[in-house]
Tab-separated table of C-alpha atoms and ligand atoms in Angstrom:
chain	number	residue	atom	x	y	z
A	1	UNK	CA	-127.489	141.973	210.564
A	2	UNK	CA	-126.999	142.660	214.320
A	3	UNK	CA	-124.101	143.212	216.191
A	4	UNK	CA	-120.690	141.324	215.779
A	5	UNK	CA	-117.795	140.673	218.425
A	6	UNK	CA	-114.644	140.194	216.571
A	7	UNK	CA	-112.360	137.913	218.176
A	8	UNK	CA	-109.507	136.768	215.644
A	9	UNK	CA	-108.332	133.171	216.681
A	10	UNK	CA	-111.320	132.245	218.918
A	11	UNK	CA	-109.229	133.621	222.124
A	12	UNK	CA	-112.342	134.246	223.985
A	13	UNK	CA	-115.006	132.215	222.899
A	14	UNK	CA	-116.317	129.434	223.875
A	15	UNK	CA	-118.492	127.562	220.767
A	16	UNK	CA	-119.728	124.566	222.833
A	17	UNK	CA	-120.513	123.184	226.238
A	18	UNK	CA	-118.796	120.022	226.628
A	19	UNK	CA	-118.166	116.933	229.241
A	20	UNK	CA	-115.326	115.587	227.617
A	21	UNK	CA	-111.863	117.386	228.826
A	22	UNK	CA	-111.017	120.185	231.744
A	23	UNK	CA	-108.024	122.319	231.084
A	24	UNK	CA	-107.062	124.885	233.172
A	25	UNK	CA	-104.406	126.700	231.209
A	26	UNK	CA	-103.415	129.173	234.269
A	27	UNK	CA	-102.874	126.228	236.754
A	28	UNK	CA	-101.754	123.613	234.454
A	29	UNK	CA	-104.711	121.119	234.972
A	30	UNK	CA	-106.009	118.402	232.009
A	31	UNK	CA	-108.278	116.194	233.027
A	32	UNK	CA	-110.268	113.692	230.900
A	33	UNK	CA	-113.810	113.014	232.231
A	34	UNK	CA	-112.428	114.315	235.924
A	35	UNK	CA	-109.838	111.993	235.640
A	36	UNK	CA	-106.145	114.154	236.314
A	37	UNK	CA	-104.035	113.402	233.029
A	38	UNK	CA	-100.939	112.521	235.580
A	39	UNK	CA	-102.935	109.293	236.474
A	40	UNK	CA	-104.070	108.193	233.674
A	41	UNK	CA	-100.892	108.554	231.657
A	42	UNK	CA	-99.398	106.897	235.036
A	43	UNK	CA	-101.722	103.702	235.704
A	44	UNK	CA	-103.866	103.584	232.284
A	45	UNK	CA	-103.904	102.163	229.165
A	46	UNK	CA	-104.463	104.211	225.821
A	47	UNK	CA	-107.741	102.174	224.944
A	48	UNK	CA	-108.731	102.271	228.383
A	49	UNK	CA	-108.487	106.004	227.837
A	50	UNK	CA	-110.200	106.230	224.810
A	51	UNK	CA	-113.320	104.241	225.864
A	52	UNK	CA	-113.360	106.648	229.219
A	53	UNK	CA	-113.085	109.375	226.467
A	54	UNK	CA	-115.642	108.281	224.231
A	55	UNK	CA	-117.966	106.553	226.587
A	56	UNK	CA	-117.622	108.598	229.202
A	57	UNK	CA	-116.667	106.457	232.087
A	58	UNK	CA	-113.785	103.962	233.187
A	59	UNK	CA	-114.576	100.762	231.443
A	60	UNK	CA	-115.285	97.503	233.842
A	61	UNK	CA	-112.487	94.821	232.982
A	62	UNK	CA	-115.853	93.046	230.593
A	63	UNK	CA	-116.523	96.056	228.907
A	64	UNK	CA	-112.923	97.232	228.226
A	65	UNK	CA	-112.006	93.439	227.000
A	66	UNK	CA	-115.251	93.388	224.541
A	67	UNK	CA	-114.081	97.144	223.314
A	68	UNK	CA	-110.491	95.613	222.818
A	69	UNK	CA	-111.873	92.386	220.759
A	70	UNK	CA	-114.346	94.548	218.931
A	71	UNK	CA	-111.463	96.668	217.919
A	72	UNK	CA	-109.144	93.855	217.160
A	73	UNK	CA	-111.609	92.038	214.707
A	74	UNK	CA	-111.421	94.941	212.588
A	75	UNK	CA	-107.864	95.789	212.040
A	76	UNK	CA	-107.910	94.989	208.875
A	77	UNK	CA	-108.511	97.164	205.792
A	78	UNK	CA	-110.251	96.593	202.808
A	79	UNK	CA	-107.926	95.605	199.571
A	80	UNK	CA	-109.180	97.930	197.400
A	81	UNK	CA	-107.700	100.444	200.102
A	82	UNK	CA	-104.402	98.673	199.921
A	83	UNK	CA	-104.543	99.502	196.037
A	84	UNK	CA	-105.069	103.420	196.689
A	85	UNK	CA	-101.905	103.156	198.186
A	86	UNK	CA	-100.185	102.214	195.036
A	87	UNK	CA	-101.470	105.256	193.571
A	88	UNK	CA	-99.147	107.748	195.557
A	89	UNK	CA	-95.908	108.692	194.970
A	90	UNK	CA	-93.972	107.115	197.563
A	91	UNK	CA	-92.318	110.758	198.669
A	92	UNK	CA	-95.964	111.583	199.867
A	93	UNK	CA	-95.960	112.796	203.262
A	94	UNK	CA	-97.652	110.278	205.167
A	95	UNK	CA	-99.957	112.112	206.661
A	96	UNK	CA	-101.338	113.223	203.091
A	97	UNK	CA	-102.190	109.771	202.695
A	98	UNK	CA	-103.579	109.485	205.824
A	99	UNK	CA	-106.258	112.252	206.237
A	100	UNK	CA	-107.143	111.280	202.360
A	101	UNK	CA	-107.521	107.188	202.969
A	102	UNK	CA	-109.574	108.164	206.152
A	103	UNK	CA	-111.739	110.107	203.993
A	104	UNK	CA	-112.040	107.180	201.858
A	105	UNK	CA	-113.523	105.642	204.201
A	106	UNK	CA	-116.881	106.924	203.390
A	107	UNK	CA	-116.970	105.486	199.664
A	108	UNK	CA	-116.601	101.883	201.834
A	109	UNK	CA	-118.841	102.509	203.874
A	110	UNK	CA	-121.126	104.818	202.021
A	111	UNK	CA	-123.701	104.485	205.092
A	112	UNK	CA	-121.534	105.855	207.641
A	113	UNK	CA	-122.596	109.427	206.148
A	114	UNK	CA	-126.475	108.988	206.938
A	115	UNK	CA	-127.381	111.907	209.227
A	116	UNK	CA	-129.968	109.525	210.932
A	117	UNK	CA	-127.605	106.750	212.670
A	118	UNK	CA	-128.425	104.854	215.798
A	119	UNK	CA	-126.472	104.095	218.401
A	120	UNK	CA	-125.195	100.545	216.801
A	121	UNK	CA	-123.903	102.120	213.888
A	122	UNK	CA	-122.655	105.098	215.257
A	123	UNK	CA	-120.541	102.898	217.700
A	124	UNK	CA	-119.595	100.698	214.751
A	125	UNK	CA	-118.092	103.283	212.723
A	126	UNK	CA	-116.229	104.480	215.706
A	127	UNK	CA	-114.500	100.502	216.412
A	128	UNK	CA	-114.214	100.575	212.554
A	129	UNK	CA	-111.838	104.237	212.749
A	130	UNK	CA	-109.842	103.232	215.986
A	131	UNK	CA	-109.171	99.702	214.468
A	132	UNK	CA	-108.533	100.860	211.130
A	133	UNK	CA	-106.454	104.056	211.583
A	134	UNK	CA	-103.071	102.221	212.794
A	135	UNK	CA	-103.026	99.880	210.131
A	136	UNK	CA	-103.251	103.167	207.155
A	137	UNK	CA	-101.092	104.873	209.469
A	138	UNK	CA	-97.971	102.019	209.565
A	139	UNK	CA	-98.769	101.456	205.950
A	140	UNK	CA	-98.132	105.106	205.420
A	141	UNK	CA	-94.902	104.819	206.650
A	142	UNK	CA	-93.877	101.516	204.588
A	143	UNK	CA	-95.174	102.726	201.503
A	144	UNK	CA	-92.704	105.615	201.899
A	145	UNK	CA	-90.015	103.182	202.681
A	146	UNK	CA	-91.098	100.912	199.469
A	147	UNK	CA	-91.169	98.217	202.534
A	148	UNK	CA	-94.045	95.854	201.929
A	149	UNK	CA	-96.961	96.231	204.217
A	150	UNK	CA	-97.656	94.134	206.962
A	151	UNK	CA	-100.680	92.728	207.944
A	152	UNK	CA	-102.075	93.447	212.152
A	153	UNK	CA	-101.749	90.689	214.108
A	154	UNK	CA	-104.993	89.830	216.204
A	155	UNK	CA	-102.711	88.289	218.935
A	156	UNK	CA	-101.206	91.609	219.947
A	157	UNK	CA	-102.437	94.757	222.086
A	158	UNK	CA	-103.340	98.129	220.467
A	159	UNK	CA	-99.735	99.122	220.917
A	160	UNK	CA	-97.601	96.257	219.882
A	161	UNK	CA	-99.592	95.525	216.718
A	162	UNK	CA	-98.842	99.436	215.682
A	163	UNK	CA	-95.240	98.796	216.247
A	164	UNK	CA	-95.526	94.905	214.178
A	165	UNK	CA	-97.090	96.589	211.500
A	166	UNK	CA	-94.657	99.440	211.345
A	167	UNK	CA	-91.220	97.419	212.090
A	168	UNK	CA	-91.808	93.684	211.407
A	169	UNK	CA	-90.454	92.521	207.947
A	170	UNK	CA	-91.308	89.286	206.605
A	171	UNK	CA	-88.039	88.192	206.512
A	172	UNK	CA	-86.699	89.260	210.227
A	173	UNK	CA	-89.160	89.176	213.825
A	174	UNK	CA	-89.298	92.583	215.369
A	175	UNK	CA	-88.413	92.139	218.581
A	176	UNK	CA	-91.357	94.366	220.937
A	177	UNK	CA	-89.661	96.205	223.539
A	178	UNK	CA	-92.002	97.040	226.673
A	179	UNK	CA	-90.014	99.669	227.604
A	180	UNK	CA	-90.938	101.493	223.964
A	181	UNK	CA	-94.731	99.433	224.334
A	182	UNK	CA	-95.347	101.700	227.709
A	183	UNK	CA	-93.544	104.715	226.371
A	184	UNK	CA	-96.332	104.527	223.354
A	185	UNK	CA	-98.470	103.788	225.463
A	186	UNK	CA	-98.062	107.363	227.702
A	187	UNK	CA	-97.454	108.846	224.799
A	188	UNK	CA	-100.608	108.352	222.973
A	189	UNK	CA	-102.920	108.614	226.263
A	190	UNK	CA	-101.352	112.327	226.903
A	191	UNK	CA	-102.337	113.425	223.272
A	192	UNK	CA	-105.736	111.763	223.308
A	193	UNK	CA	-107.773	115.130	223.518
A	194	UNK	CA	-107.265	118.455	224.602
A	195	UNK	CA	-110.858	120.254	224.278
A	196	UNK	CA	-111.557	122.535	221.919
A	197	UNK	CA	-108.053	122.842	220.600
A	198	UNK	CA	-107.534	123.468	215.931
A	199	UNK	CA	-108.400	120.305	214.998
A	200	UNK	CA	-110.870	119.618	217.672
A	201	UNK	CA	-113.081	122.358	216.709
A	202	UNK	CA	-111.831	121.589	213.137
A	203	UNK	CA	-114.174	117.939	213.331
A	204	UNK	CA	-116.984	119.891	215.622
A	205	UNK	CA	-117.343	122.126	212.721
A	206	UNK	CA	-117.202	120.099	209.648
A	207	UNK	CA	-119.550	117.198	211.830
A	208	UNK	CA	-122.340	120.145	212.846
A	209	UNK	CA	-122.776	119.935	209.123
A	210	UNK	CA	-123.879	116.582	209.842
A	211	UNK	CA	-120.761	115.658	208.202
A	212	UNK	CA	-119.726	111.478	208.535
A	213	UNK	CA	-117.776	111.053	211.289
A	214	UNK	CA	-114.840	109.466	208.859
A	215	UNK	CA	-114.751	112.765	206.885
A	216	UNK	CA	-115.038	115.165	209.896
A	217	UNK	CA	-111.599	113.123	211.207
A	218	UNK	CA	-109.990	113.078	207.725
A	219	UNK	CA	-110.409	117.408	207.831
A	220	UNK	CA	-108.982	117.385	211.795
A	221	UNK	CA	-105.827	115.202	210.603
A	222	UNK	CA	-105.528	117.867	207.906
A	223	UNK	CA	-105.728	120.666	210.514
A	224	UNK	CA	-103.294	118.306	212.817
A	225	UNK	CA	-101.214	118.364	210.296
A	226	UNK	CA	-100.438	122.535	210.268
A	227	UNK	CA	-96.968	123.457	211.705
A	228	UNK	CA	-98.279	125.590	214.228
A	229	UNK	CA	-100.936	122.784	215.336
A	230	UNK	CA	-99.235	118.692	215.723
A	231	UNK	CA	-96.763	119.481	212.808
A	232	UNK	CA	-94.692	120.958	215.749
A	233	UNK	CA	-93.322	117.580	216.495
A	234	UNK	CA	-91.894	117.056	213.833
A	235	UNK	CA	-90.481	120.538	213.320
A	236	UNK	CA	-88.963	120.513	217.287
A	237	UNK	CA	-86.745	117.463	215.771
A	238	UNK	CA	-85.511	118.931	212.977
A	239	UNK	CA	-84.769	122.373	214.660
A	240	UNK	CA	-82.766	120.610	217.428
A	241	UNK	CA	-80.925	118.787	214.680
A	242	UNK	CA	-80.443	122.193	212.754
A	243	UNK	CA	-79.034	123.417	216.084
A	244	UNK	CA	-76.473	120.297	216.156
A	245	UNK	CA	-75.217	120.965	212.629
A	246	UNK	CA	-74.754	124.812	213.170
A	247	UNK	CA	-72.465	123.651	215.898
A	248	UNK	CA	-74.686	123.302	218.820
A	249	UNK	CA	-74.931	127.060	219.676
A	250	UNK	CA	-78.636	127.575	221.235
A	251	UNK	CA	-78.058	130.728	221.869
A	252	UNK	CA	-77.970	131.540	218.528
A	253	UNK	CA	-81.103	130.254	218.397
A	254	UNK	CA	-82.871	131.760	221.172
A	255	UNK	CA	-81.570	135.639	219.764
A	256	UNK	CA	-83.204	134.831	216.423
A	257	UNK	CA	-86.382	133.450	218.515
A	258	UNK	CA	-86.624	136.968	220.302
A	259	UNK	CA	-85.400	138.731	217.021
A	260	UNK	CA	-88.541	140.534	215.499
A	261	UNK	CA	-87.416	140.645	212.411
A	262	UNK	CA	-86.784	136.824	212.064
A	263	UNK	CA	-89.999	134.685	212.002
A	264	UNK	CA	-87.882	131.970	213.710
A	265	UNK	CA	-89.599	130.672	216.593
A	266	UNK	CA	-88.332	128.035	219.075
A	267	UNK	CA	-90.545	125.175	218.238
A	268	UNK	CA	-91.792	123.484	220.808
A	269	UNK	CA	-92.654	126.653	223.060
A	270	UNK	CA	-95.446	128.201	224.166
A	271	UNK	CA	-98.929	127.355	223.983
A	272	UNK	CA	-102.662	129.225	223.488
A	273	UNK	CA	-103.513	127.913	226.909
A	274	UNK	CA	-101.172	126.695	229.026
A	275	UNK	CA	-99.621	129.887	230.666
A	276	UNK	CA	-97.882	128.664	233.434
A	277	UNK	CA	-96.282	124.959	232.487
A	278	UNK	CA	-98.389	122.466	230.218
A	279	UNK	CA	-98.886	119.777	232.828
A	280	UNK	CA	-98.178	116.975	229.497
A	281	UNK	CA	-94.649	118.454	229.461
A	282	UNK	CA	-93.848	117.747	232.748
A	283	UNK	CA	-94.829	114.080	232.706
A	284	UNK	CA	-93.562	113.757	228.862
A	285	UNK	CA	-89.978	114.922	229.987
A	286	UNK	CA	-89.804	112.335	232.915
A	287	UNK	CA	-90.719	110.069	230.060
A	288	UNK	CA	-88.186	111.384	227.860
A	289	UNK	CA	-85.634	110.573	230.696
A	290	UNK	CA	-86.739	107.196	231.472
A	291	UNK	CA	-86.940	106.102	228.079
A	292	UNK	CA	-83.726	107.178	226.857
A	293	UNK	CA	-82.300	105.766	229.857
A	294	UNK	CA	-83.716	102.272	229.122
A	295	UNK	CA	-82.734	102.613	225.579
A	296	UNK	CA	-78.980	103.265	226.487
A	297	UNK	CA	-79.703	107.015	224.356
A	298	UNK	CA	-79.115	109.021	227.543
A	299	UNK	CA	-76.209	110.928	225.908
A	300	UNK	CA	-78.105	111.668	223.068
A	301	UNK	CA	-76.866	115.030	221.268
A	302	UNK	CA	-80.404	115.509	220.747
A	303	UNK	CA	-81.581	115.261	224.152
A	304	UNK	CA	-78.202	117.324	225.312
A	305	UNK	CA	-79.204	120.223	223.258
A	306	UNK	CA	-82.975	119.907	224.286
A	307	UNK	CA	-81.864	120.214	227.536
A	308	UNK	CA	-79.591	123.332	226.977
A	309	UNK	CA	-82.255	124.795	225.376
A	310	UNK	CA	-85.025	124.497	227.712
A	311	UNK	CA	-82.712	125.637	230.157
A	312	UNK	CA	-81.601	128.739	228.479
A	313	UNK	CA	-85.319	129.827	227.543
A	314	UNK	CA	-86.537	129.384	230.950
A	315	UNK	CA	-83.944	131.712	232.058
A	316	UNK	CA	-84.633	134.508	228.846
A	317	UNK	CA	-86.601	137.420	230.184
A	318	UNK	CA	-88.155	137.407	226.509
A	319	UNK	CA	-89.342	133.690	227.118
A	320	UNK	CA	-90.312	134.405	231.226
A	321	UNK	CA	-92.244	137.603	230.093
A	322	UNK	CA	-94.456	136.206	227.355
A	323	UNK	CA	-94.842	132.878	229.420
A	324	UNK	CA	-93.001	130.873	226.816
A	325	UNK	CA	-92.807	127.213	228.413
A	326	UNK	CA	-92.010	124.031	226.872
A	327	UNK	CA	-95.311	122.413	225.088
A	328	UNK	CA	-95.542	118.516	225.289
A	329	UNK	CA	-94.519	118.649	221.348
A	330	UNK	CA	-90.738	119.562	222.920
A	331	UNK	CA	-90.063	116.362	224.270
A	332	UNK	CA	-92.604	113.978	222.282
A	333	UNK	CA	-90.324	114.039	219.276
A	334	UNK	CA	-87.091	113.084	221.280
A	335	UNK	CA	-89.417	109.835	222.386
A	336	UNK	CA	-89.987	108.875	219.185
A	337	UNK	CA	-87.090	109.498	217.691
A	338	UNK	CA	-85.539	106.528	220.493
A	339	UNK	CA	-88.638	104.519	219.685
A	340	UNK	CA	-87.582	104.488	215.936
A	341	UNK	CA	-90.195	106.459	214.617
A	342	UNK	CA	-89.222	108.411	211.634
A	343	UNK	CA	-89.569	112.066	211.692
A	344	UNK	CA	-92.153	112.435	209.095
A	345	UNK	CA	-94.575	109.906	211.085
A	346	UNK	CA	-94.417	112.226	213.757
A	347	UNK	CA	-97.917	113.760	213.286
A	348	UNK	CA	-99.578	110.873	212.282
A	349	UNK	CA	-98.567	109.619	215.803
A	350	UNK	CA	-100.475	112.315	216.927
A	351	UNK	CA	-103.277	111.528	215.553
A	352	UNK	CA	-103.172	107.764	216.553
A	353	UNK	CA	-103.206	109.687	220.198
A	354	UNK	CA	-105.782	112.285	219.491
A	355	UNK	CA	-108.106	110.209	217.684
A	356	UNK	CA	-110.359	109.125	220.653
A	357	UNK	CA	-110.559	112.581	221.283
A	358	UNK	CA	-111.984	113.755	217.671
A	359	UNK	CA	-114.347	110.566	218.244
A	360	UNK	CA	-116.392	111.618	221.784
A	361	UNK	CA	-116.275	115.641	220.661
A	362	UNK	CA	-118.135	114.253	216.880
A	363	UNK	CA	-120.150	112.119	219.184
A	364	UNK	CA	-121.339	114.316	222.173
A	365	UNK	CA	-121.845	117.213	219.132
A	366	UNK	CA	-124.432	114.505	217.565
A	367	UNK	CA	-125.635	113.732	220.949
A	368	UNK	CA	-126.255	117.251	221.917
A	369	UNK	CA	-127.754	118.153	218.423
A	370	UNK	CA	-125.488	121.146	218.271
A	371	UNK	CA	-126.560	123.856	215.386
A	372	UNK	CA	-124.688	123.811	212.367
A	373	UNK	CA	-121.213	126.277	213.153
A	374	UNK	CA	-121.391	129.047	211.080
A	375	UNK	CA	-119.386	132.248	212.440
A	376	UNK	CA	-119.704	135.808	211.664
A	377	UNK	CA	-117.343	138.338	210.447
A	378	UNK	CA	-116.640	141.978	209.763
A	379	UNK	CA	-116.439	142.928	206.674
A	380	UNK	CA	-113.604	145.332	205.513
A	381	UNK	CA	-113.464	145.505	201.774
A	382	UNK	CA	-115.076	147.541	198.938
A	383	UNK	CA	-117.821	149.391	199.083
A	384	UNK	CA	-120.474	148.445	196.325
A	385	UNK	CA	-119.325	149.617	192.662
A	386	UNK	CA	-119.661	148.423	189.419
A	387	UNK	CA	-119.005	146.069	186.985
A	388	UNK	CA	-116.012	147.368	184.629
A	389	UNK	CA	-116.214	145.309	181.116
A	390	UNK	CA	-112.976	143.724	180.439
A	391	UNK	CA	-111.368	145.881	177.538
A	392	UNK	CA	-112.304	148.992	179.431
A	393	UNK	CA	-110.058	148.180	182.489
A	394	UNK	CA	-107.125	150.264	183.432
B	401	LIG	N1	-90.745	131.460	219.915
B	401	LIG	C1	-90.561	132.803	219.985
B	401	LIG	N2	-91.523	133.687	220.273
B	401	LIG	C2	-92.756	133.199	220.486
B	401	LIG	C3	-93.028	131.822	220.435
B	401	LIG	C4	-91.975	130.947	220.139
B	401	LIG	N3	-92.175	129.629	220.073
B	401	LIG	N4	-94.346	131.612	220.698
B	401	LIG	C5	-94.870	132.825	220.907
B	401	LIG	N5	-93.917	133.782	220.788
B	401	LIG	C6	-94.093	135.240	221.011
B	401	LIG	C7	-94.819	135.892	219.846
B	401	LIG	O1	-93.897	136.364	218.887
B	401	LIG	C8	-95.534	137.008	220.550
B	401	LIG	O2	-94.583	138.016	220.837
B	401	LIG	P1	-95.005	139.583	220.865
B	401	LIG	O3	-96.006	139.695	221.965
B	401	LIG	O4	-93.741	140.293	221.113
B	401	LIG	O5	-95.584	139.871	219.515
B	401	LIG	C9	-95.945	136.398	221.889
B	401	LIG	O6	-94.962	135.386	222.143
B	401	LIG	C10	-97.335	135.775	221.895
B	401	LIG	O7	-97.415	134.850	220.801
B	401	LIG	P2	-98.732	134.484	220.008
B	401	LIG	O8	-98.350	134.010	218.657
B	401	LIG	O9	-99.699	135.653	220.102
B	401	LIG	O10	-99.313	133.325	220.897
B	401	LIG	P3	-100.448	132.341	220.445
B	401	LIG	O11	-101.166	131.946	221.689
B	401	LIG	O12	-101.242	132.912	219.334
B	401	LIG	O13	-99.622	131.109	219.832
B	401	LIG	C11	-98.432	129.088	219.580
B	401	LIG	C12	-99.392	129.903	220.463
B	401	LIG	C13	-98.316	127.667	220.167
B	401	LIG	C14	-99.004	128.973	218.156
B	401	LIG	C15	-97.051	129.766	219.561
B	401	LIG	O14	-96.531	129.881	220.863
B	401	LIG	C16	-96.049	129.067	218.638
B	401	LIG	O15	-96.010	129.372	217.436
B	401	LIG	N6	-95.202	128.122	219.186
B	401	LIG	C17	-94.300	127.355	218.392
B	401	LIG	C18	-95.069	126.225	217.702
B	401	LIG	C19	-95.434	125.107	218.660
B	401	LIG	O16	-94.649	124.640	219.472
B	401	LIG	N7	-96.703	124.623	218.540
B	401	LIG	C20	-97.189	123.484	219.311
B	401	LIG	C21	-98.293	123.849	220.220
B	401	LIG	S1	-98.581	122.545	221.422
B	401	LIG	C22	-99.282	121.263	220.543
B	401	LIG	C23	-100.674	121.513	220.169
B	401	LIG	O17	-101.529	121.645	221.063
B	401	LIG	O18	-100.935	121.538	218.952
């Protein structure tokens, strides 16, 4: 059967050629389509950003305002979607629901799995997921609450209608906040791809199947979801808020990090790639400052014993060695903890950022006609022996 590399974790190999995203993980560079992430996050907007992602180049102002509409006009959901909902427990992790109502997309639109689409479908399908994603999202999260859902509202950008839909209730106005609109805003443009990173390669693989782009997503968010992939979020949170009910030590915390015997690890550190600093980080924690500034959360314990931490780690010959830095997970949670966002809708947030991203690698992969993936392995178990009959084993 020829000869097989073994490389555990994909370390070292590269399984496509793509146009999309440039990372540099040694000098700290991201850049989508040649654009450097520090302007975009700095002078963009997040569908401006996904259409550059997806499309491949800045939008003109006609282009990015028909893209907008498109997207806008189909905000809404089926019913029959709305009456899935009813059918899980309102405990379920929102991002359960999420990846599984994204894979339900297919059943509505059965044709969105033809192998064989053309351009004007394929871009349909792709409106029809960035338009329809926030609304399951938000409804995740009020299902949970046992809030009643709220509709999107047509009149509002990409970003305020998220925050309607999560936060408006019928009886009180939520009151949008363009400090927390442009904080989303940066937010969701810095996670909108990051090449061929889990749950990237996660919808490459399941879409060289010629899998529908709908279900290809629906497996990423699932892969998104993992602890060690965009669950770290959510897990950053609750460690800094285990830290603050221990008594605020981070020491502690940082001796159990390097203890071997522990499998404690300080979330929101290190990184596959980024060796030197993750370039997201740095503007994310500016962010961070700014927005709990605005927010009057500047004394947050949270942020105090972020801080603290950061600080101590960077100074840990453990940490310096193994070129442990802060990840752009550390500080994204803080954010949306001041925006409101509860911690379990951490991830999905996530996704709402990185879905652009899943969208132009499933589409170049279709575009480039990319085999089907299918890697090798080595095999280590028995040798061949045979079949033992039930009553005569030991
Ligand atoms: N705390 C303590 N030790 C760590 C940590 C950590 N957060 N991360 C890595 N190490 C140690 C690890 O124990 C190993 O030590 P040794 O060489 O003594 O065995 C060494 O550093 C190398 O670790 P690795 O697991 O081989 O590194 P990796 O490239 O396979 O893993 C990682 C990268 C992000 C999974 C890992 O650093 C980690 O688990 N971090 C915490 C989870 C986290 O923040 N994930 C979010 C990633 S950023 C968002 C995204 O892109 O999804």
């Amino acid at each position: 059967t020829g000869y097989v590399t073994l490389d555990s974790g994909y370390k070292n190999t590269g399984a496509t050629k793509s146009a999309i995203t440039f990372l540099d993980g040694e000098e700290g560079i991201l850049r989508y389509r040649g654009y450097p992430i520090e302007q975009l996050a700095e002078k963009s907007s997040f569908l401006e950003v996904a259409y550059l992602l997806i499309y491949g180049a800045l939008p003109t102002e006609a282009q990015l305002k028909d893209f907008s509409s498109q997207i806008t006009k189909h905000t809404l959901v089926h019913e029959d979607v709305r009456k899935i909902f009813d059918g899980f427990p309102s405990a379920a992790h929102p991002m359960a629901i999420l990846s599984s109502l994204i894979c339900a997309l297919t059943a509505f639109y059965p044709e969105s799995v033809s192998p064989d689409l053309s351009k004007e479908e394929i871009d349909l399908n792709v409106i029809r997921l960035m338009a329809k994603l926030p609304t399951i999202a938000a409804w995740t999260y009020k299902n949970q609450m046992g809030h009643p859902l709220n509709y999107p509202r047509n009149d509002m950008d990409y970003c305020s209608n998220f925050l309607h839909m999560m936060f408006s209730f019928p009886t009180e106005k939520y009151e949008l906040n363009p400090v927390v609109v442009s904080a989303l805003n940066k937010l969701l443009i810095l996670h909108a791809d990051h090449e061929q990173n889990c749950s990237t390669s996660t919808v490459r693989l399941v879409g060289s199947a010629n899998a529908s782009l709908y279900g290809s997503v629906s497996a990423g968010i699932n892969a998104l979801w993992g602890p060690l992939h965009g669950g770290a979020n959510q897990e950053v949170v609750e460690m800094l808020e285990a830290i603050e009910r221990d008594g605020g030590d981070t020491s502690k915390f940082i001796a159990k990090a390097k203890d071997k015997n522990d499998s404690f690890r300080l979330m929101g550190f290190g990184h596959r790639v980024y060796k030197n600093f993750d370039p997201r980080a740095t503007i994310i924690k500016k962010a961070a400052d700014e927005v709990l500034t605005a927010l009057g959360l500047q004394d947050s314990p949270l942020l105090k014993i972020a801080k603290e931490l950061e600080q101590a780690a960077l100074t840990d010959e453990y940490f310096i060695q193994r070129k442990l830095y802060p990840n752009v997970d550390f500080y994204s949670g803080i954010i949306y903890k001041a925006l409101g966002i509860p911690t379990e809708m951490f991830t999905v947030m996530f996704a709402l950022g990185r879905l652009p991203g899943w969208i132009a690698q499933w589409k170049e992969m279709r575009e480039n006609k990319e085999p089907i993936g299918r890697p090798r392995q080595i095999y280590v178990g028995e040798k061949e022996r045979n079949y033992v009959p039930i009553n005569e084993r030991a």
